[in-house]
Short mmCIF file of C-alpha atoms in Angstrom, two decimals:
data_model
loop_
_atom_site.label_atom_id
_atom_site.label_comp_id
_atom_site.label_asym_id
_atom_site.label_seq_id
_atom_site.Cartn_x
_atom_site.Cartn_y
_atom_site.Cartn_z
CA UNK A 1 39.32 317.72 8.54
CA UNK A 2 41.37 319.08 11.94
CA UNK A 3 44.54 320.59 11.57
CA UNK A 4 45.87 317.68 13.85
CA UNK A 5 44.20 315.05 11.02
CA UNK A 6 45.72 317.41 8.25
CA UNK A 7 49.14 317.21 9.67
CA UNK A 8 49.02 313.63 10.37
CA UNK A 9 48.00 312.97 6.44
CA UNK A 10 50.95 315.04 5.53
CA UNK A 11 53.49 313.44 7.59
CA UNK A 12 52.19 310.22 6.50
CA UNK A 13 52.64 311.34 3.04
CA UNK A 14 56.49 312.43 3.70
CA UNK A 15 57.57 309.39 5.41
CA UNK A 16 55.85 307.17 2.59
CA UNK A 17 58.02 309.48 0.07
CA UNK A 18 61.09 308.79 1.94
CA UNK A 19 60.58 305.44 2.29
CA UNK A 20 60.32 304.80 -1.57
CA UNK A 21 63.10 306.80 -1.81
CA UNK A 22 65.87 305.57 0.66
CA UNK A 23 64.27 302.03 0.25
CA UNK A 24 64.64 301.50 -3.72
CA UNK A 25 67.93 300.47 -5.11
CA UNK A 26 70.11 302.90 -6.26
CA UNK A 27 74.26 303.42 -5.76
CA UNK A 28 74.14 303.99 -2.07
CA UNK A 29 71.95 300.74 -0.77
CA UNK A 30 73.53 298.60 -3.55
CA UNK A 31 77.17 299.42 -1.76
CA UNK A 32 76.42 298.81 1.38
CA UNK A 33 74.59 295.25 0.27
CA UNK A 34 78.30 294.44 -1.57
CA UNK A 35 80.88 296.13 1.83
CA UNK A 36 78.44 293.91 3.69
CA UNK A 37 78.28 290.21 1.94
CA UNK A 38 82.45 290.89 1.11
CA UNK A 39 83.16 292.37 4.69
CA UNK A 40 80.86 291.72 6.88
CA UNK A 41 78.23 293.59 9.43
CA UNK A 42 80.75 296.48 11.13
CA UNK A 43 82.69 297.93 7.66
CA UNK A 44 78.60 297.99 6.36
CA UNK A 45 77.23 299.51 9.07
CA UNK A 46 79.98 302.45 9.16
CA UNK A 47 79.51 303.25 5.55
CA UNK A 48 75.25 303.24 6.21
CA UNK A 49 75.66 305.63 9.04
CA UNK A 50 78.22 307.77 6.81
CA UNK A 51 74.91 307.52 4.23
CA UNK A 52 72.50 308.10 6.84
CA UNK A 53 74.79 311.69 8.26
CA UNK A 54 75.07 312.71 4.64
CA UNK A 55 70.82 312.37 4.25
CA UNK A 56 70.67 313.95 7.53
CA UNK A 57 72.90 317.12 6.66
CA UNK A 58 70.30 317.93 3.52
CA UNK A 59 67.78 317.23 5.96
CA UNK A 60 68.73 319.95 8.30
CA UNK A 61 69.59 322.38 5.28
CA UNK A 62 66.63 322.00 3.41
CA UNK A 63 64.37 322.44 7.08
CA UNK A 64 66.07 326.17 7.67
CA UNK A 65 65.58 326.99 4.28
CA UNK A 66 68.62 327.08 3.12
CA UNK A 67 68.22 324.77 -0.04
CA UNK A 68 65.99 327.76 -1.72
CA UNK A 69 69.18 329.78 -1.11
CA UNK A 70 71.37 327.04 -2.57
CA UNK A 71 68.85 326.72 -5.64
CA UNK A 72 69.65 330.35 -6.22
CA UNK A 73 73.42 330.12 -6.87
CA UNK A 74 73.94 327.83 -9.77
CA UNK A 75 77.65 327.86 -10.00
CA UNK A 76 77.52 326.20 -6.32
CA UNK A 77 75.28 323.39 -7.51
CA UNK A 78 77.22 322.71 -10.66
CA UNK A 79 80.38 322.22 -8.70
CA UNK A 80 78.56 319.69 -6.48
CA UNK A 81 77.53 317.91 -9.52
CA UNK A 82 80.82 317.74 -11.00
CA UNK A 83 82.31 316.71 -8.04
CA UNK A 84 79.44 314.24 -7.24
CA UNK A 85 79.58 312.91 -11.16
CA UNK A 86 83.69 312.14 -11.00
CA UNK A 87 83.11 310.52 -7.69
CA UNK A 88 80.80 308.55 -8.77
CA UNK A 89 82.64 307.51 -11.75
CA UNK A 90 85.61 306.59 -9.80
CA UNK A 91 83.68 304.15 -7.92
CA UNK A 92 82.47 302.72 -11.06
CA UNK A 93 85.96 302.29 -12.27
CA UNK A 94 87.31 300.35 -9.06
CA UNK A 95 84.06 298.35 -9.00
CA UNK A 96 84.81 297.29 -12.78
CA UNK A 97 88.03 296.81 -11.81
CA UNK A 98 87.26 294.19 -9.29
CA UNK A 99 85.08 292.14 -11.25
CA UNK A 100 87.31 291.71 -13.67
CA UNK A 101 89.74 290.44 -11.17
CA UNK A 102 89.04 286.56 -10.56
CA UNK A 103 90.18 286.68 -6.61
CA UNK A 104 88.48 288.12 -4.27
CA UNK A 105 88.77 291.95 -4.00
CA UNK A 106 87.64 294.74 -1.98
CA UNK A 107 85.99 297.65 -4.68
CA UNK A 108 86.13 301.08 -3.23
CA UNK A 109 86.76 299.89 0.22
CA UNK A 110 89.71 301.28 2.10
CA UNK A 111 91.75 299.19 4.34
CA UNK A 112 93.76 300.07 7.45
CA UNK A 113 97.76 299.24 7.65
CA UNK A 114 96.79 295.94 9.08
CA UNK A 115 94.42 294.41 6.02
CA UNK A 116 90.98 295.33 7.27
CA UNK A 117 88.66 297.77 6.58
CA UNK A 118 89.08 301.39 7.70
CA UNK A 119 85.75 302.08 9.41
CA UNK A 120 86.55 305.85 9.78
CA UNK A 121 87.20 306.34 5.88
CA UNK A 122 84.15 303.88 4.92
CA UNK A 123 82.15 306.22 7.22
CA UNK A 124 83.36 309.15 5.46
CA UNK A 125 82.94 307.67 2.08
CA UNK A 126 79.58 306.96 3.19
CA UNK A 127 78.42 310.46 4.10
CA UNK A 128 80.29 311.93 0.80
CA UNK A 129 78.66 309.65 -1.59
CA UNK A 130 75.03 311.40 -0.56
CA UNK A 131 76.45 315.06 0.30
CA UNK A 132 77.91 314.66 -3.28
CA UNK A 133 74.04 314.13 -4.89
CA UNK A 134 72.54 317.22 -5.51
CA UNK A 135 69.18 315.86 -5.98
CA UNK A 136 69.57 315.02 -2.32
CA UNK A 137 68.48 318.55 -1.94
CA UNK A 138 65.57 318.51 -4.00
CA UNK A 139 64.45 315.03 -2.62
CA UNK A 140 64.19 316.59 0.98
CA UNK A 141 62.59 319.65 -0.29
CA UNK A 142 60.02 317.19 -1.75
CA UNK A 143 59.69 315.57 1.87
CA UNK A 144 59.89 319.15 3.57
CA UNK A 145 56.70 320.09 1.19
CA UNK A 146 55.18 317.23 1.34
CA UNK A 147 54.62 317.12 5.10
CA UNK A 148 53.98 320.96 5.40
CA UNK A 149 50.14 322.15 5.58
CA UNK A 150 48.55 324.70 3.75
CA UNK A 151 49.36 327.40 6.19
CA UNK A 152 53.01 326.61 6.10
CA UNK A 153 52.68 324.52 9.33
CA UNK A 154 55.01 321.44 9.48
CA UNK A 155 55.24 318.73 12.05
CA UNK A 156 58.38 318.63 14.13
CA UNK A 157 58.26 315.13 13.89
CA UNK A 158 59.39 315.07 9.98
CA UNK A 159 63.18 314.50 10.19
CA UNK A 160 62.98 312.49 13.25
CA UNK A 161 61.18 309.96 11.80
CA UNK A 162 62.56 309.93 8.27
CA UNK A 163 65.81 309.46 10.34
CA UNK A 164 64.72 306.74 11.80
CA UNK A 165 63.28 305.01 8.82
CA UNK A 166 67.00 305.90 7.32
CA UNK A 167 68.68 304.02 9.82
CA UNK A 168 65.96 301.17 9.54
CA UNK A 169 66.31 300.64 5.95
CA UNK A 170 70.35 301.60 5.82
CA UNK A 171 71.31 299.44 8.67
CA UNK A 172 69.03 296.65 7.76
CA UNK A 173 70.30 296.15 4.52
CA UNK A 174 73.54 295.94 6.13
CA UNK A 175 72.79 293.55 8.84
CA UNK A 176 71.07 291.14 6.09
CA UNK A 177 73.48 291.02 3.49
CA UNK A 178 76.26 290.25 6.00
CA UNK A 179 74.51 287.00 7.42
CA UNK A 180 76.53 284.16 6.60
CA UNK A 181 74.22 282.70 3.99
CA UNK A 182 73.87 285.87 2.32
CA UNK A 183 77.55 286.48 2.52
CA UNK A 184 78.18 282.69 0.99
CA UNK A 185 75.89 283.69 -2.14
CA UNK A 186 77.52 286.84 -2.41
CA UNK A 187 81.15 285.09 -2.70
CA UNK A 188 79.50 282.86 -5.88
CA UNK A 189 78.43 285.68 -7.47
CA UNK A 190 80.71 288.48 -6.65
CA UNK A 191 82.23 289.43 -9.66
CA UNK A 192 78.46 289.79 -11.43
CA UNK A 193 77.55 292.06 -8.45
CA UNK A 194 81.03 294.20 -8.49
CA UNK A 195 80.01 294.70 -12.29
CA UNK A 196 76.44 295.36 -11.37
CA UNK A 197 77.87 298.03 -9.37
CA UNK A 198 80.02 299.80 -11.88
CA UNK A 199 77.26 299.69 -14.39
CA UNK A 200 75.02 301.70 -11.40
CA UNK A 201 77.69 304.13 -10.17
CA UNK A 202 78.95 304.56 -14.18
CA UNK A 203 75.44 305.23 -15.00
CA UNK A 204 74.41 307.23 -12.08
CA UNK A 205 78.00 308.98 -12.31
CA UNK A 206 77.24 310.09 -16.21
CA UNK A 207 73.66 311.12 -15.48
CA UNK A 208 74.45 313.90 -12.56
CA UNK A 209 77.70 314.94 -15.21
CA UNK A 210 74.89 314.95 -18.01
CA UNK A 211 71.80 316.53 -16.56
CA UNK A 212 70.48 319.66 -15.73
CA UNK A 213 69.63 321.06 -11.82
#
């Protein structure tokens, strides 16, 4: 096999990797699907590209090597898990919160002085909601080794196109869950998904507080 042909079976590898990873439900996808059915396409899309800065940020750290450095101070992980954990778990409570509400409610969404959405502070929630996953890390130092040859060579082409499979699958999810039939399904079954969501962020929120790095 070339080097060119062993590259090109790594990268594939990496972006498959991602893909599974970024693609498969989970607290991030399964709050933009709810911002986007309750609020429709813009509110979504900020908080996907907040998700999508927060993936990129690991992306960047764990390409200069800096996530090996990270992996070496345990105190600065730990705090990152804590903080990620309680974040988490205060999502689950306003989620639980709305579905026990029988009007229609806005979980963990902020609104502006005039009743809608804040797209600034969804976008920021968005990009803290991944910085505050520590396994973030360790996924892209899966990606960054998977794509890397034996020599240590890595195509350039690894973030690049995991970012643009990010934004696929991010924005995608929020452009179809705000369509007006998905958005009219989501209103029948709202308070089943805002409880769906408080058993993922709860759960999600307990495991980071629970595990080990």
């Amino acid at each position: 096999m070339t080097a060119n042909a062993a590259l090109s079976t790594h990268l594939l590898i990496a972006f498959t990797a991602y893909f599974v990873n970024a693609a498969s439900p989970g607290p991030s996808n399964l709050a933009i699907m709810s911002i986007a059915a309750n609020h429709g396409r813009r509110p979504a899309l900020s908080f996907a590209l907040g998700v999508m800065s927060g993936s990129l940020f690991w992306a960047m750290v764990a390409m200069l090597g800096i996530s090996a450095t990270l992996l070496a101070y345990a105190q600065f992980l730990v705090a990152i898990k804590i903080f990620g954990g309680a974040y988490l778990l205060w999502l689950a409570f306003k989620s639980g919160r709305a579905a026990l509400r029988p009007s229609q409610s806005t979980p963990f969404v902020p609104m502006d002085a005039d009743g809608k959405p804040s797209l600034k502070r969804l976008y920021v929630r968005g990009t803290l909601l991944h910085l505050t996953n520590p396994k973030a890390v360790l996924g892209w130092m899966s990606v960054v080794a998977l794509s890397s040859a034996p020599d240590g060579t890595m195509p350039v082409a690894v973030v690049p196109g995991c970012a643009a499979l990010g934004l696929t699958i991010f924005c995608g999810y929020a452009l179809l869950f705000s369509t007006r039939a998905a958005r009219q399904i989501y209103l029948r079954i709202r308070r089943w998904l805002d409880g769906c969501l408080a058993v993922v962020f709860g759960a999600a929120g307990w495991q980071l507080l629970t595990s080990r790095l």
